[in-house]
Amino acid sequence: NAGVTQTPKFQVLKTGQSMTLQCAQDMNHNSMYWYRQDPGMGLRLIYYSASEGTTDKGEVPNGYNVSRLNKREFSLRLESAAPSQTSVYFCASSEDARGAQSTEAFFGQGTRLTVV
Amino acid sequence: EDKVVQSPLSLVVHEGDTVTLNCSYEVTNFRSLLWYKQEKKAPTFLFMLTSSGIEKKSGRLSSILDKKELFSILNITATQTGDSAVYLCASYGQNFVFGPGTRLSVLP
């Protein structure tokens, strides 16, 4: 099984350009997440989607938009890239744990984005 | 706001040493505490803890949760150079909240 697949793996943008990071999972998970990782700061949640058709802001949503296209796919869009958005982006998914005790997050391999 | 704190942030040891990594959390509607290992790419899952006082073990790694004091520890015994990585602690309530990680370097 592929698990969580992110594209692209690497991207260089100029300030002001836009782009969409794609994420797809084949584990039939309801919940999906986008994180960014910067040195010394762990993983910070940008947006998450608890189920198809719903999205919620995380800790650092400014400058980003998301779309939960269907149950499998959750995309992250940068409308006007800024150097502060240079980071490694991870998509993750998990089972719908509502009412259940807990679940594990499965991660994609990451996208290294540089904005110059 | 949910928060996860890890200490130390960085640790350098020699092969054969035993290390203890710390994680404390403040989480609304806490359900579990997770540990991940991150080398160069995506985090890989190590442990999930939901009950206090029950130790989870996998080879030389073990972890325990204290829900009363809101912390967890990850122990690694007889460290090897392959244990060098960033170890991430995460709480799960409404979603996953990660700490900053502990960067462990194991020298030969």
Coordinates of C-alpha atoms in Angstrom, one line a residue:
Chain A
N1 CA 0.0 0.0 0.0
A2 CA 1.2 3.5 -0.8
G3 CA -0.2 5.0 2.5
V4 CA 0.1 8.8 2.3
T5 CA 1.5 10.3 -1.0
Q6 CA 2.6 13.9 -1.3
T7 CA 3.6 15.8 -4.4
P8 CA 5.9 17.4 -5.3
K9 CA 8.8 16.4 -3.1
F10 CA 10.8 19.6 -3.8
Q11 CA 9.7 23.0 -5.0
V12 CA 11.3 26.4 -5.4
L13 CA 9.0 29.4 -5.8
K14 CA 9.6 33.1 -6.3
T15 CA 7.9 35.5 -3.9
G16 CA 4.3 36.1 -4.9
Q17 CA 3.9 32.9 -6.9
S18 CA 1.2 30.5 -6.1
M19 CA 1.2 26.7 -5.9
T20 CA -0.8 23.7 -4.6
L21 CA 0.7 20.8 -2.6
Q22 CA -1.2 17.6 -3.2
C23 CA -1.8 14.8 -0.7
A24 CA -3.7 11.6 -1.1
Q25 CA -4.2 8.6 1.2
D26 CA -5.4 5.1 0.4
M27 CA -6.2 3.9 3.9
N28 CA -9.8 5.1 3.9
H29 CA -9.0 7.6 6.7
N30 CA -11.5 10.3 7.6
S31 CA -9.1 12.8 9.1
M32 CA -6.3 14.5 7.2
Y33 CA -3.8 17.2 8.3
W34 CA -1.2 19.6 6.9
Y35 CA 1.8 20.4 9.1
R36 CA 4.9 22.6 8.5
Q37 CA 8.2 21.8 10.1
D38 CA 10.8 24.4 10.8
P39 CA 14.2 23.9 12.5
G40 CA 13.7 23.5 16.3
M41 CA 9.9 24.0 16.1
G42 CA 8.6 20.5 15.7
L43 CA 5.5 20.1 13.6
R44 CA 3.0 22.9 13.6
L45 CA -0.6 22.3 12.4
I46 CA -1.7 24.5 9.5
Y47 CA -5.1 23.0 8.7
Y48 CA -6.9 19.8 9.3
S49 CA -10.0 18.1 8.0
A50 CA -11.9 15.8 10.4
S51 CA -14.1 14.4 7.6
E52 CA -14.9 14.9 3.9
G53 CA -16.4 18.4 3.4
T54 CA -15.0 19.9 6.6
T55 CA -11.8 21.9 7.3
D56 CA -10.6 23.7 10.3
K57 CA -7.7 26.1 11.1
G58 CA -4.8 24.9 13.1
E59 CA -2.0 26.8 14.8
V60 CA -0.5 28.6 11.8
P61 CA -3.2 29.0 9.0
N62 CA -2.3 32.5 7.7
G63 CA -1.2 32.5 4.1
Y64 CA -2.7 29.1 3.3
N65 CA -5.9 27.6 2.0
V66 CA -7.0 24.0 1.9
S67 CA -9.5 21.9 0.0
R68 CA -10.7 18.5 1.0
L69 CA -11.5 17.3 -2.5
N70 CA -12.9 14.0 -1.5
K71 CA -12.2 11.4 1.2
R72 CA -8.8 10.5 -0.3
E73 CA -7.4 14.0 -1.2
F74 CA -6.5 17.0 0.8
S75 CA -4.6 19.9 -0.9
L76 CA -2.8 22.9 0.5
R77 CA -2.6 26.1 -1.5
L78 CA -0.2 29.0 -1.2
E79 CA -1.9 31.9 -3.0
S80 CA 1.1 34.3 -2.8
A81 CA 4.2 32.7 -1.5
A82 CA 6.4 34.5 1.0
P83 CA 10.0 33.7 2.2
S84 CA 8.5 33.0 5.6
Q85 CA 6.7 30.0 4.1
T86 CA 10.0 28.3 3.3
S87 CA 9.6 25.0 5.2
V88 CA 9.1 21.3 5.0
Y89 CA 5.4 20.4 4.7
F90 CA 4.0 17.1 5.8
C91 CA 0.6 15.7 5.1
A92 CA -0.8 13.1 7.5
S93 CA -4.0 11.1 7.9
S94 CA -5.6 9.1 10.7
E95 CA -8.7 7.1 11.3
D96 CA -11.8 8.9 12.6
A97 CA -11.3 8.6 16.3
R98 CA -14.6 10.3 17.4
G99 CA -15.9 8.2 20.2
A100 CA -12.8 6.0 20.1
Q101 CA -9.9 6.3 22.4
S102 CA -7.1 7.1 20.1
T103 CA -5.5 6.7 16.8
E104 CA -2.1 7.1 15.1
A105 CA -1.1 9.6 12.4
F106 CA 0.5 8.3 9.2
F107 CA 2.7 10.8 7.4
G108 CA 3.6 11.4 3.8
Q109 CA 7.3 11.9 2.9
G110 CA 7.2 15.6 2.9
T111 CA 7.6 18.5 0.5
R112 CA 10.6 20.8 0.8
L113 CA 9.5 24.2 -0.3
T114 CA 11.9 27.1 -0.7
V115 CA 10.5 30.6 -1.5
V116 CA 13.1 33.1 -2.8
Chain B
E1 CA -4.6 26.1 23.6
D2 CA -3.1 22.6 23.6
K3 CA 0.6 22.5 24.3
V4 CA 3.4 19.9 24.3
V5 CA 6.8 20.6 25.8
Q6 CA 9.9 18.4 25.4
S7 CA 13.2 18.3 27.2
P8 CA 16.0 18.3 26.6
L9 CA 15.9 19.8 23.1
S10 CA 19.3 18.4 22.3
L11 CA 21.3 15.5 23.7
V12 CA 24.7 14.0 22.8
V13 CA 25.7 10.6 24.2
H14 CA 28.1 7.8 23.5
E15 CA 27.1 4.3 22.3
G16 CA 26.0 2.2 25.2
D17 CA 24.6 5.0 27.2
T18 CA 21.0 5.1 28.5
V19 CA 18.9 8.2 27.7
T20 CA 15.6 9.5 29.0
L21 CA 13.6 11.9 27.0
N22 CA 10.8 13.9 28.6
C23 CA 7.4 15.2 27.4
S24 CA 4.8 17.2 29.3
Y25 CA 1.4 18.2 27.9
E26 CA -1.6 20.3 28.4
V27 CA -4.4 19.0 26.2
T28 CA -8.2 19.5 26.2
N29 CA -10.0 16.2 25.9
F30 CA -6.8 14.2 26.1
R31 CA -7.0 10.8 24.5
S32 CA -3.4 9.6 24.0
L33 CA 0.3 10.4 23.9
L34 CA 2.4 9.3 21.0
W35 CA 6.1 9.1 20.3
Y36 CA 7.6 9.3 16.9
K37 CA 11.2 9.0 15.6
Q38 CA 12.2 11.3 12.7
E39 CA 15.4 10.7 10.8
K40 CA 15.8 12.5 7.5
K41 CA 12.2 12.2 6.3
A42 CA 8.8 11.6 7.7
P43 CA 8.2 10.8 11.3
T44 CA 7.8 7.1 12.1
F45 CA 5.5 5.8 14.8
L46 CA 7.0 4.3 18.0
F47 CA 4.4 4.2 20.7
M48 CA 0.9 5.2 21.7
L49 CA 0.0 5.5 25.3
T50 CA -3.5 5.9 26.6
S51 CA -3.4 4.6 30.2
S52 CA -1.3 5.7 33.1
G53 CA 1.4 3.6 34.5
I54 CA 1.5 1.0 31.8
E55 CA 4.9 0.7 30.2
K56 CA 5.1 0.1 26.4
K57 CA 8.3 -1.7 25.2
S58 CA 9.9 -2.3 21.9
G59 CA 13.4 -3.8 22.1
R60 CA 15.6 -1.2 23.7
L61 CA 12.9 1.5 23.7
S62 CA 10.3 1.9 26.4
S63 CA 7.8 4.5 27.4
I64 CA 5.4 5.3 30.2
L65 CA 2.6 7.8 30.7
D66 CA 1.6 9.6 33.9
K67 CA -1.9 11.1 33.3
K68 CA -2.1 12.6 36.7
E69 CA 1.1 14.6 36.3
L70 CA 0.6 15.1 32.6
F71 CA 3.9 13.7 31.3
S72 CA 5.6 10.9 29.5
I73 CA 9.1 9.6 29.2
L74 CA 10.9 7.7 26.5
N75 CA 13.8 5.5 27.6
I76 CA 16.4 4.2 25.2
T77 CA 18.9 1.7 26.7
A78 CA 22.3 0.6 25.2
T79 CA 22.1 3.4 22.6
Q80 CA 23.4 2.8 19.1
T81 CA 24.5 5.2 16.4
G82 CA 21.3 4.2 14.5
D83 CA 19.3 5.8 17.4
S84 CA 20.5 9.2 16.3
A85 CA 17.3 11.1 15.3
V86 CA 14.8 13.7 16.4
Y87 CA 12.2 12.2 18.8
L88 CA 8.8 13.8 18.7
C89 CA 6.2 13.6 21.3
A90 CA 2.6 14.3 20.3
S91 CA -0.7 14.6 22.2
Y92 CA -4.0 13.6 20.6
G93 CA -7.2 15.3 21.7
Q94 CA -9.1 17.0 18.9
N95 CA -6.1 16.6 16.7
F96 CA -2.3 15.9 16.9
V97 CA -0.2 18.5 18.7
F98 CA 3.5 18.0 18.5
G99 CA 6.3 19.1 20.7
P100 CA 9.5 20.7 19.4
G101 CA 11.4 17.4 19.5
T102 CA 14.6 16.2 21.1
R103 CA 17.5 15.8 18.8
L104 CA 19.5 12.8 20.0
S105 CA 23.1 12.3 18.7
V106 CA 24.8 9.0 19.6
L107 CA 28.5 9.0 19.0
P108 CA 30.5 5.9 18.4

